[in-house]
PDB file of C-alpha atoms in Angstrom:
ATOM      1  CA  MET A   1     154.362  25.497 123.042  1.00 95.00           C
ATOM      2  CA  ARG A   2     154.098  22.101 121.368  1.00 98.00           C
ATOM      3  CA  VAL A   3     151.817  21.534 118.365  1.00 98.00           C
ATOM      4  CA  LEU A   4     150.763  18.168 116.931  1.00 98.00           C
ATOM      5  CA  HIS A   5     150.302  18.576 113.180  1.00 98.00           C
ATOM      6  CA  LEU A   6     148.173  15.993 111.355  1.00 98.00           C
ATOM      7  CA  SER A   7     147.189  16.000 107.687  1.00 98.00           C
ATOM      8  CA  ASP A   8     145.415  13.967 105.026  1.00 98.00           C
ATOM      9  CA  THR A   9     143.394  11.536 107.107  1.00 98.00           C
ATOM     10  CA  HIS A  10     141.160  10.765 104.065  1.00 97.00           C
ATOM     11  CA  LEU A  11     138.369   9.297 106.196  1.00 98.00           C
ATOM     12  CA  THR A  12     135.171   8.010 104.570  1.00 96.00           C
ATOM     13  CA  GLY A  13     131.622   8.253 105.762  1.00 93.00           C
ATOM     14  CA  ASP A  14     130.789   4.632 104.924  1.00 92.00           C
ATOM     15  CA  GLY A  15     134.055   3.064 106.097  1.00 90.00           C
ATOM     16  CA  SER A  16     135.212   2.167 102.587  1.00 88.00           C
ATOM     17  CA  LEU A  17     138.935   1.786 101.985  1.00 89.00           C
ATOM     18  CA  HIS A  18     141.116   4.498 100.550  1.00 90.00           C
ATOM     19  CA  ARG A  19     141.939   3.980  96.867  1.00 86.00           C
ATOM     20  CA  THR A  20     145.410   2.735  97.878  1.00 85.00           C
ATOM     21  CA  GLY A  21     143.750  -0.051  99.889  1.00 88.00           C
ATOM     22  CA  ILE A  22     144.288   1.528 103.308  1.00 91.00           C
ATOM     23  CA  ASP A  23     141.641   1.546 106.040  1.00 95.00           C
ATOM     24  CA  ALA A  24     141.804   5.267 106.848  1.00 96.00           C
ATOM     25  CA  LYS A  25     139.976   4.991 110.174  1.00 97.00           C
ATOM     26  CA  ALA A  26     142.348   2.234 111.309  1.00 96.00           C
ATOM     27  CA  ALA A  27     145.316   4.335 110.193  1.00 96.00           C
ATOM     28  CA  LEU A  28     144.136   7.296 112.288  1.00 97.00           C
ATOM     29  CA  THR A  29     143.235   5.274 115.381  1.00 97.00           C
ATOM     30  CA  GLY A  30     146.533   3.399 115.121  1.00 96.00           C
ATOM     31  CA  LEU A  31     148.539   6.609 114.866  1.00 97.00           C
ATOM     32  CA  LEU A  32     146.732   8.230 117.796  1.00 98.00           C
ATOM     33  CA  ALA A  33     147.354   5.087 119.866  1.00 96.00           C
ATOM     34  CA  HIS A  34     151.037   5.267 118.910  1.00 95.00           C
ATOM     35  CA  LEU A  35     151.097   8.916 120.018  1.00 97.00           C
ATOM     36  CA  GLU A  36     149.303   8.235 123.316  1.00 97.00           C
ATOM     37  CA  PRO A  37     152.491   8.678 125.424  1.00 95.00           C
ATOM     38  CA  LEU A  38     152.744  12.289 124.208  1.00 96.00           C
ATOM     39  CA  ARG A  39     150.962  14.108 127.016  1.00 95.00           C
ATOM     40  CA  ARG A  40     152.348  17.634 126.587  1.00 97.00           C
ATOM     41  CA  ILE A  41     150.425  18.814 123.527  1.00 98.00           C
ATOM     42  CA  ASP A  42     149.118  22.389 123.552  1.00 98.00           C
ATOM     43  CA  LEU A  43     147.356  22.390 120.172  1.00 98.00           C
ATOM     44  CA  VAL A  44     146.402  19.982 117.385  1.00 98.00           C
ATOM     45  CA  VAL A  45     146.303  21.285 113.790  1.00 98.00           C
ATOM     46  CA  VAL A  46     144.791  19.239 110.931  1.00 98.00           C
ATOM     47  CA  THR A  47     145.618  20.605 107.462  1.00 98.00           C
ATOM     48  CA  GLY A  48     142.951  19.243 105.173  1.00 96.00           C
ATOM     49  CA  ASP A  49     141.800  16.235 103.192  1.00 97.00           C
ATOM     50  CA  ILE A  50     140.024  15.214 106.351  1.00 98.00           C
ATOM     51  CA  ALA A  51     137.398  13.355 104.321  1.00 97.00           C
ATOM     52  CA  ASP A  52     138.148  11.371 101.194  1.00 95.00           C
ATOM     53  CA  ASP A  53     134.507  11.398 100.086  1.00 94.00           C
ATOM     54  CA  GLY A  54     133.328  14.679 101.646  1.00 95.00           C
ATOM     55  CA  ALA A  55     130.741  12.809 103.718  1.00 97.00           C
ATOM     56  CA  THR A  56     129.317  14.258 106.928  1.00 97.00           C
ATOM     57  CA  GLY A  57     130.157  11.020 108.729  1.00 97.00           C
ATOM     58  CA  ALA A  58     133.842  11.427 107.922  1.00 98.00           C
ATOM     59  CA  TYR A  59     133.950  14.838 109.624  1.00 98.00           C
ATOM     60  CA  GLU A  60     132.088  13.487 112.626  1.00 98.00           C
ATOM     61  CA  LEU A  61     134.657  10.688 112.875  1.00 97.00           C
ATOM     62  CA  ALA A  62     137.577  13.137 112.688  1.00 98.00           C
ATOM     63  CA  ARG A  63     135.951  15.411 115.261  1.00 98.00           C
ATOM     64  CA  ASP A  64     135.325  12.527 117.647  1.00 98.00           C
ATOM     65  CA  LEU A  65     138.664  10.712 117.326  1.00 98.00           C
ATOM     66  CA  ILE A  66     141.032  13.664 117.096  1.00 98.00           C
ATOM     67  CA  GLY A  67     138.878  15.725 119.441  1.00 98.00           C
ATOM     68  CA  ALA A  68     139.051  13.043 122.134  1.00 98.00           C
ATOM     69  CA  TYR A  69     142.843  12.859 121.840  1.00 98.00           C
ATOM     70  CA  ALA A  70     143.131  16.647 122.117  1.00 98.00           C
ATOM     71  CA  ALA A  71     140.576  16.991 124.928  1.00 97.00           C
ATOM     72  CA  ASP A  72     142.496  14.453 127.006  1.00 97.00           C
ATOM     73  CA  ARG A  73     145.409  16.909 126.845  1.00 98.00           C
ATOM     74  CA  GLY A  74     143.350  20.063 127.273  1.00 97.00           C
ATOM     75  CA  ALA A  75     144.235  21.160 123.739  1.00 98.00           C
ATOM     76  CA  PRO A  76     142.145  22.928 121.070  1.00 98.00           C
ATOM     77  CA  VAL A  77     141.926  21.461 117.551  1.00 98.00           C
ATOM     78  CA  LEU A  78     142.100  23.515 114.351  1.00 98.00           C
ATOM     79  CA  PHE A  79     140.774  21.869 111.163  1.00 98.00           C
ATOM     80  CA  THR A  80     140.931  23.224 107.624  1.00 97.00           C
ATOM     81  CA  THR A  81     139.804  21.956 104.231  1.00 97.00           C
ATOM     82  CA  GLY A  82     141.695  20.177 101.442  1.00 97.00           C
ATOM     83  CA  ASN A  83     140.855  19.400  97.821  1.00 95.00           C
ATOM     84  CA  ALA A  84     139.073  16.141  98.758  1.00 96.00           C
ATOM     85  CA  ASP A  85     136.830  17.890 101.288  1.00 97.00           C
ATOM     86  CA  ASP A  86     133.283  19.191 100.969  1.00 97.00           C
ATOM     87  CA  ARG A  87     132.996  22.738 102.284  1.00 96.00           C
ATOM     88  CA  ARG A  88     129.299  22.491 103.214  1.00 96.00           C
ATOM     89  CA  ASN A  89     129.595  19.235 105.146  1.00 97.00           C
ATOM     90  CA  PHE A  90     132.821  20.407 106.797  1.00 97.00           C
ATOM     91  CA  THR A  91     131.005  23.519 108.051  1.00 96.00           C
ATOM     92  CA  GLU A  92     127.952  21.558 109.193  1.00 96.00           C
ATOM     93  CA  VAL A  93     130.077  19.424 111.515  1.00 97.00           C
ATOM     94  CA  LEU A  94     133.152  21.543 112.331  1.00 97.00           C
ATOM     95  CA  GLY A  95     131.901  25.114 111.925  1.00 95.00           C
ATOM     96  CA  SER A  96     134.894  27.421 111.415  1.00 95.00           C
ATOM     97  CA  GLY A  97     137.152  24.434 112.096  1.00 97.00           C
ATOM     98  CA  HIS A  98     138.427  25.943 115.355  1.00 97.00           C
ATOM     99  CA  LEU A  99     137.276  23.811 118.287  1.00 97.00           C
ATOM    100  CA  GLY A 100     138.211  24.234 121.931  1.00 97.00           C
ATOM    101  CA  PRO A 101     139.143  21.340 124.251  1.00 95.00           C
ATOM    102  CA  SER A 102     135.467  20.872 125.115  1.00 93.00           C
ATOM    103  CA  GLY A 103     134.487  20.699 121.429  1.00 93.00           C
ATOM    104  CA  GLY A 104     132.870  24.135 121.260  1.00 94.00           C
ATOM    105  CA  PRO A 105     133.961  26.931 118.892  1.00 90.00           C
ATOM    106  CA  CYS A 106     137.092  28.841 119.883  1.00 92.00           C
ATOM    107  CA  ALA A 107     137.865  31.155 116.930  1.00 90.00           C
ATOM    108  CA  VAL A 108     138.315  34.818 117.863  1.00 90.00           C
ATOM    109  CA  ASP A 109     137.787  35.962 114.268  1.00 92.00           C
ATOM    110  CA  ALA A 110     136.324  34.127 111.272  1.00 89.00           C
ATOM    111  CA  VAL A 111     135.094  34.618 107.706  1.00 89.00           C
ATOM    112  CA  ASP A 112     132.456  32.284 106.263  1.00 84.00           C
ATOM    113  CA  GLY A 113     131.638  31.381 102.673  1.00 79.00           C
ATOM    114  CA  PRO A 114     133.972  30.261  99.876  1.00 80.00           C
ATOM    115  CA  ASP A 115     136.764  32.521 101.171  1.00 86.00           C
ATOM    116  CA  ARG A 116     136.728  30.936 104.628  1.00 90.00           C
ATOM    117  CA  ALA A 117     139.310  31.863 107.233  1.00 96.00           C
ATOM    118  CA  ALA A 118     139.564  31.807 111.017  1.00 96.00           C
ATOM    119  CA  ALA A 119     141.973  32.883 113.735  1.00 97.00           C
ATOM    120  CA  THR A 120     142.623  31.648 117.278  1.00 97.00           C
ATOM    121  CA  ALA A 121     145.062  33.051 119.843  1.00 97.00           C
ATOM    122  CA  LEU A 122     146.955  30.691 122.128  1.00 97.00           C
ATOM    123  CA  ASP A 123     149.851  31.509 124.438  1.00 96.00           C
ATOM    124  CA  GLY A 124     150.535  34.759 122.586  1.00 97.00           C
ATOM    125  CA  ILE A 125     150.683  33.073 119.170  1.00 98.00           C
ATOM    126  CA  ARG A 126     147.996  33.737 116.552  1.00 98.00           C
ATOM    127  CA  PHE A 127     146.956  30.660 114.549  1.00 98.00           C
ATOM    128  CA  VAL A 128     145.175  31.334 111.264  1.00 98.00           C
ATOM    129  CA  THR A 129     143.520  28.741 109.019  1.00 98.00           C
ATOM    130  CA  LEU A 130     142.729  29.459 105.367  1.00 98.00           C
ATOM    131  CA  ASP A 131     140.401  27.499 103.079  1.00 97.00           C
ATOM    132  CA  THR A 132     142.327  26.818  99.843  1.00 97.00           C
ATOM    133  CA  LEU A 133     139.733  24.438  98.382  1.00 96.00           C
ATOM    134  CA  VAL A 134     138.814  24.912  94.712  1.00 95.00           C
ATOM    135  CA  PRO A 135     135.827  22.544  94.218  1.00 94.00           C
ATOM    136  CA  GLY A 136     136.517  19.816  91.686  1.00 93.00           C
ATOM    137  CA  LYS A 137     140.213  20.678  91.355  1.00 94.00           C
ATOM    138  CA  VAL A 138     143.410  19.250  92.843  1.00 92.00           C
ATOM    139  CA  HIS A 139     145.131  22.624  93.083  1.00 94.00           C
ATOM    140  CA  GLY A 140     144.292  25.259  95.675  1.00 96.00           C
ATOM    141  CA  ARG A 141     143.956  29.013  95.807  1.00 97.00           C
ATOM    142  CA  ILE A 142     143.784  31.717  98.463  1.00 97.00           C
ATOM    143  CA  GLY A 143     140.992  34.060  97.421  1.00 95.00           C
ATOM    144  CA  THR A 144     140.992  37.840  97.159  1.00 95.00           C
ATOM    145  CA  ALA A 145     138.665  38.244 100.148  1.00 94.00           C
ATOM    146  CA  GLN A 146     140.859  35.960 102.262  1.00 95.00           C
ATOM    147  CA  LEU A 147     143.952  37.960 101.371  1.00 97.00           C
ATOM    148  CA  ALA A 148     142.232  41.232 102.241  1.00 96.00           C
ATOM    149  CA  TRP A 149     141.043  39.812 105.570  1.00 96.00           C
ATOM    150  CA  LEU A 150     144.516  38.426 106.279  1.00 97.00           C
ATOM    151  CA  ARG A 151     146.198  41.769 105.568  1.00 97.00           C
ATOM    152  CA  GLY A 152     143.813  43.490 107.976  1.00 97.00           C
ATOM    153  CA  LEU A 153     144.415  40.881 110.660  1.00 97.00           C
ATOM    154  CA  LEU A 154     148.199  40.992 110.316  1.00 98.00           C
ATOM    155  CA  ALA A 155     148.262  44.788 110.509  1.00 98.00           C
ATOM    156  CA  ALA A 156     148.340  44.348 114.290  1.00 97.00           C
ATOM    157  CA  PRO A 157     151.151  41.951 115.321  1.00 97.00           C
ATOM    158  CA  ALA A 158     150.465  39.162 117.792  1.00 97.00           C
ATOM    159  CA  PRO A 159     152.571  39.098 120.979  1.00 97.00           C
ATOM    160  CA  ARG A 160     154.594  36.070 119.827  1.00 97.00           C
ATOM    161  CA  GLY A 161     153.918  35.980 116.094  1.00 97.00           C
ATOM    162  CA  THR A 162     151.532  34.255 113.688  1.00 98.00           C
ATOM    163  CA  VAL A 163     151.251  30.722 112.270  1.00 98.00           C
ATOM    164  CA  LEU A 164     149.238  30.054 109.095  1.00 98.00           C
ATOM    165  CA  ALA A 165     147.718  26.644 108.321  1.00 98.00           C
ATOM    166  CA  PHE A 166     146.116  25.481 105.075  1.00 98.00           C
ATOM    167  CA  HIS A 167     146.185  22.464 102.775  1.00 98.00           C
ATOM    168  CA  HIS A 168     147.979  23.281  99.513  1.00 97.00           C
ATOM    169  CA  PRO A 169     151.732  23.916  99.784  1.00 96.00           C
ATOM    170  CA  PRO A 170     153.138  27.176  98.375  1.00 96.00           C
ATOM    171  CA  ILE A 171     156.443  25.379  97.669  1.00 93.00           C
ATOM    172  CA  ARG A 172     157.353  23.005  94.840  1.00 87.00           C
ATOM    173  CA  PHE A 173     157.139  19.246  95.079  1.00 80.00           C
ATOM    174  CA  PRO A 174     160.681  17.897  94.407  1.00 76.00           C
ATOM    175  CA  ASN A 175     159.677  15.617  91.570  1.00 73.00           C
ATOM    176  CA  ALA A 176     159.478  16.318  87.843  1.00 63.00           C
ATOM    177  CA  ILE A 177     155.971  14.830  87.653  1.00 66.00           C
ATOM    178  CA  GLN A 178     154.538  17.528  89.938  1.00 63.00           C
ATOM    179  CA  GLU A 179     156.715  20.562  89.299  1.00 65.00           C
ATOM    180  CA  PRO A 180     154.602  23.657  90.150  1.00 68.00           C
ATOM    181  CA  PRO A 181     153.336  24.308  93.692  1.00 72.00           C
ATOM    182  CA  THR A 182     149.776  23.135  94.198  1.00 89.00           C
ATOM    183  CA  LEU A 183     148.849  26.497  95.694  1.00 96.00           C
ATOM    184  CA  ILE A 184     148.543  28.375  92.417  1.00 95.00           C
ATOM    185  CA  ASN A 185     149.020  31.891  93.795  1.00 96.00           C
ATOM    186  CA  PRO A 186     151.884  31.700  96.310  1.00 96.00           C
ATOM    187  CA  ALA A 187     153.173  35.126  95.194  1.00 97.00           C
ATOM    188  CA  ASP A 188     149.907  36.719  96.371  1.00 97.00           C
ATOM    189  CA  LEU A 189     150.324  35.156  99.794  1.00 98.00           C
ATOM    190  CA  ALA A 190     154.004  36.106  99.949  1.00 98.00           C
ATOM    191  CA  ASP A 191     153.040  39.708  99.263  1.00 97.00           C
ATOM    192  CA  ALA A 192     150.317  39.643 101.936  1.00 97.00           C
ATOM    193  CA  ILE A 193     152.674  38.384 104.666  1.00 98.00           C
ATOM    194  CA  ASP A 194     155.687  40.489 103.696  1.00 97.00           C
ATOM    195  CA  GLY A 195     156.768  42.617 106.636  1.00 97.00           C
ATOM    196  CA  THR A 196     154.330  40.909 109.019  1.00 97.00           C
ATOM    197  CA  ASP A 197     154.797  38.632 112.028  1.00 97.00           C
ATOM    198  CA  VAL A 198     154.029  35.387 110.126  1.00 98.00           C
ATOM    199  CA  ARG A 199     156.776  32.966 111.143  1.00 97.00           C
ATOM    200  CA  VAL A 200     155.470  29.504 110.198  1.00 98.00           C
ATOM    201  CA  ILE A 201     153.175  28.072 107.498  1.00 98.00           C
ATOM    202  CA  LEU A 202     151.795  24.536 107.996  1.00 98.00           C
ATOM    203  CA  THR A 203     150.423  22.607 105.000  1.00 98.00           C
ATOM    204  CA  GLY A 204     149.733  19.041 103.840  1.00 97.00           C
ATOM    205  CA  HIS A 205     148.645  17.509 100.519  1.00 95.00           C
ATOM    206  CA  TYR A 206     151.955  15.994  99.384  1.00 94.00           C
ATOM    207  CA  HIS A 207     151.803  13.018 101.814  1.00 94.00           C
ATOM    208  CA  LEU A 208     155.439  13.565 102.786  1.00 93.00           C
ATOM    209  CA  GLN A 209     157.464  15.939 104.922  1.00 94.00           C
ATOM    210  CA  LEU A 210     158.988  18.873 103.067  1.00 94.00           C
ATOM    211  CA  ALA A 211     160.548  22.121 104.278  1.00 96.00           C
ATOM    212  CA  GLY A 212     160.989  25.430 102.477  1.00 96.00           C
ATOM    213  CA  ARG A 213     160.358  29.149 102.769  1.00 96.00           C
ATOM    214  CA  LEU A 214     157.849  31.704 101.563  1.00 96.00           C
ATOM    215  CA  GLY A 215     159.097  35.212 102.178  1.00 92.00           C
ATOM    216  CA  PRO A 216     159.726  35.588 105.919  1.00 89.00           C
ATOM    217  CA  ALA A 217     158.022  32.330 106.867  1.00 97.00           C
ATOM    218  CA  MET A 218     159.239  28.773 107.298  1.00 97.00           C
ATOM    219  CA  VAL A 219     156.985  26.400 105.322  1.00 98.00           C
ATOM    220  CA  TRP A 220     156.421  22.871 106.603  1.00 98.00           C
ATOM    221  CA  THR A 221     154.502  20.289 104.594  1.00 97.00           C
ATOM    222  CA  GLY A 222     153.473  17.572 107.015  1.00 97.00           C
ATOM    223  CA  PRO A 223     153.264  13.860 106.195  1.00 97.00           C
ATOM    224  CA  ALA A 224     149.928  12.101 105.805  1.00 97.00           C
ATOM    225  CA  VAL A 225     148.027   9.933 108.251  1.00 97.00           C
ATOM    226  CA  VAL A 226     146.536   7.630 105.600  1.00 95.00           C
ATOM    227  CA  ASN A 227     149.816   6.610 103.879  1.00 94.00           C
ATOM    228  CA  ARG A 228     153.274   7.867 102.899  1.00 92.00           C
ATOM    229  CA  ARG A 229     154.562   9.025  99.539  1.00 90.00           C
ATOM    230  CA  ASP A 230     158.065   7.789  98.725  1.00 88.00           C
ATOM    231  CA  LEU A 231     160.329   9.707  96.335  1.00 86.00           C
ATOM    232  CA  SER A 232     162.945   6.978  96.001  1.00 87.00           C
ATOM    233  CA  CYS A 233     161.020   5.644  92.974  1.00 84.00           C
ATOM    234  CA  GLY A 234     162.478   8.456  90.858  1.00 82.00           C
ATOM    235  CA  ASP A 235     160.880  11.172  88.748  1.00 80.00           C
ATOM    236  CA  ASP A 236     158.863   8.961  86.417  1.00 79.00           C
ATOM    237  CA  ALA A 237     156.630   7.213  88.946  1.00 80.00           C
ATOM    238  CA  VAL A 238     154.469   7.832  91.992  1.00 82.00           C
ATOM    239  CA  ARG A 239     154.918   5.472  94.932  1.00 86.00           C
ATOM    240  CA  TYR A 240     152.762   5.234  98.065  1.00 89.00           C
ATOM    241  CA  VAL A 241     153.757   3.010 100.983  1.00 90.00           C
ATOM    242  CA  ALA A 242     151.855   1.913 104.076  1.00 91.00           C
ATOM    243  CA  GLY A 243     152.558   3.871 107.214  1.00 92.00           C
ATOM    244  CA  SER A 244     151.132   6.816 109.113  1.00 95.00           C
ATOM    245  CA  ALA A 245     153.001   9.880 110.309  1.00 96.00           C
ATOM    246  CA  ALA A 246     152.509  13.231 112.001  1.00 98.00           C
ATOM    247  CA  THR A 247     154.671  16.166 113.080  1.00 98.00           C
ATOM    248  CA  LEU A 248     155.544  17.408 116.552  1.00 98.00           C
ATOM    249  CA  ILE A 249     156.399  21.115 116.381  1.00 98.00           C
ATOM    250  CA  ASP A 250     158.192  23.058 119.112  1.00 98.00           C
ATOM    251  CA  LEU A 251     157.218  26.730 119.042  1.00 97.00           C
ATOM    252  CA  ALA A 252     159.068  27.851 122.152  1.00 96.00           C
ATOM    253  CA  ASP A 253     160.385  30.536 119.802  1.00 94.00           C
ATOM    254  CA  PRO A 254     158.167  30.830 116.686  1.00 93.00           C
ATOM    255  CA  ALA A 255     161.032  32.535 114.845  1.00 93.00           C
ATOM    256  CA  THR A 256     163.075  29.315 115.168  1.00 95.00           C
ATOM    257  CA  PRO A 257     160.560  26.450 115.004  1.00 96.00           C
ATOM    258  CA  VAL A 258     161.661  22.850 115.438  1.00 97.00           C
ATOM    259  CA  PHE A 259     159.898  20.068 113.478  1.00 97.00           C
ATOM    260  CA  HIS A 260     160.064  16.358 114.265  1.00 97.00           C
ATOM    261  CA  THR A 261     158.356  13.663 112.199  1.00 96.00           C
ATOM    262  CA  LEU A 262     156.517  11.049 114.262  1.00 96.00           C
ATOM    263  CA  GLN A 263     156.153   7.738 112.406  1.00 91.00           C
ATOM    264  CA  ALA A 264     154.019   4.863 113.605  1.00 85.00           C
ATOM    265  CA  GLY A 265     155.939   1.597 113.454  1.00 75.00           C
ATOM    266  CA  THR A 266     157.044  -1.501 115.321  1.00 71.00           C
ATOM    267  CA  THR A 267     159.125  -0.768 118.428  1.00 70.00           C
ATOM    268  CA  ILE A 268     162.377  -2.719 118.492  1.00 65.00           C
ATOM    269  CA  ALA A 269     163.877  -1.116 121.611  1.00 71.00           C
ATOM    270  CA  GLU A 270     162.922   1.451 124.228  1.00 74.00           C
ATOM    271  CA  ILE A 271     164.808   2.805 127.212  1.00 77.00           C
ATOM    272  CA  GLY A 272     163.445   4.987 129.976  1.00 76.00           C
ATOM    273  CA  GLY A 273     163.632   5.881 133.636  1.00 77.00           C
ATOM    274  CA  GLU A 274     166.941   5.464 135.455  1.00 80.00           C
ATOM    275  CA  LYS A 275     168.550   3.602 132.530  1.00 77.00           C
ATOM    276  CA  LEU A 276     167.824   6.572 130.259  1.00 67.00           C
ATOM    277  CA  ARG A 277     169.262   9.040 132.767  1.00 76.00           C
ATOM    278  CA  GLU A 278     172.401   6.926 133.035  1.00 76.00           C
ATOM    279  CA  ALA A 279     172.702   6.699 129.254  1.00 67.00           C
ATOM    280  CA  LEU A 280     172.447  10.475 128.941  1.00 65.00           C
ATOM    281  CA  GLN A 281     175.184  11.174 131.463  1.00 70.00           C
ATOM    282  CA  GLY A 282     178.119  12.829 129.804  1.00 61.00           C
ATOM    283  CA  THR A 283     176.118  14.140 126.823  1.00 59.00           C
ATOM    284  CA  SER A 284     175.612  17.634 128.258  1.00 53.00           C
ATOM    285  CA  PRO A 285     178.234  20.315 127.472  1.00 58.00           C
ATOM    286  CA  ASP A 286     178.412  20.942 131.226  1.00 58.00           C
ATOM    287  CA  ASP A 287     179.408  17.334 132.005  1.00 50.00           C
TER     288      ASP A 287
END
C-alpha cells in the first residue's frame, strides 16, 4: 500500500495570501501537478491546518482539488483538523473527514462533537483520524472521550495493523524555541496504544519532516504544502522558505514503514525508459 501524506495547506476562503506571502492555492495546485506522474496511490491523508482562516470556502477548495487528485487514482481521502481550522465549517463540508474516491463518506466508525474521531479500513490496515484542535490555541490535545473510544477500537486488532493520523506531533521539535511537543498529552496517547497494533502515527504542524517514536509506533511529522520551515537558522530564529512538499509512504509492511519526502522543484535532469533500465544494470545483488 502506498499513502500520499499532505499537511498544512493553509488555504483561505477569499484567496488571500498566507501571512508568509505565499499563495496557498497556487502552492497546492503546483504540488499536485508536480505529483501527477504518481499513479499508484492507494490513499491520501491530510493532517490538518487545511484552512488558514477556517472559512467554508477553504474546505471546499481542499475537497475539490485534493479529492480530484485522489479520485483519478481511485483513492479515498482522509482529512483531519489542525489548530488553524474551524471544526464547524470543517464538518459542514467534509463530514467526518473520511471521503471515498467518489467523494461520499467512507468511515466505518466515527465520533462527532469536540472529541471527534473516525476510522476507515483499507487493505487490512485500519486508519484512524483524531481531532486534536483546541479552539484558540496553538497546542493540541486528545480528549478523554477520544482516548476511551480509541481504546475500545484497538481492543480488536486489525488484520495488518493500525495507523493514526492527527495534526499536533507527540514528539519534540528539535529547536530550543519550541521545546515541548505541541500535543500536550502524549503520555495519555502512549498509554492508550501500549500493547496494541498501532504501528504508525502521521502528524503535521511543524512544516518540516521529522521522525521519532511514541511507544510502539513510528511517528512521522510530514512537511507542509504552503511552505517549508528551515532549521539551519539556529535556535534563536524561525525561518520559513518557499517550497511545497509531501510524503510518499510505503506500507507494504506497516511494522517497517518507509517514508520519502516529495519536494516540488525545478527538474534539472530526468532519465526513464530503456536508458533507466540500462543505468540500473549491475545494481542488483543478483547481477
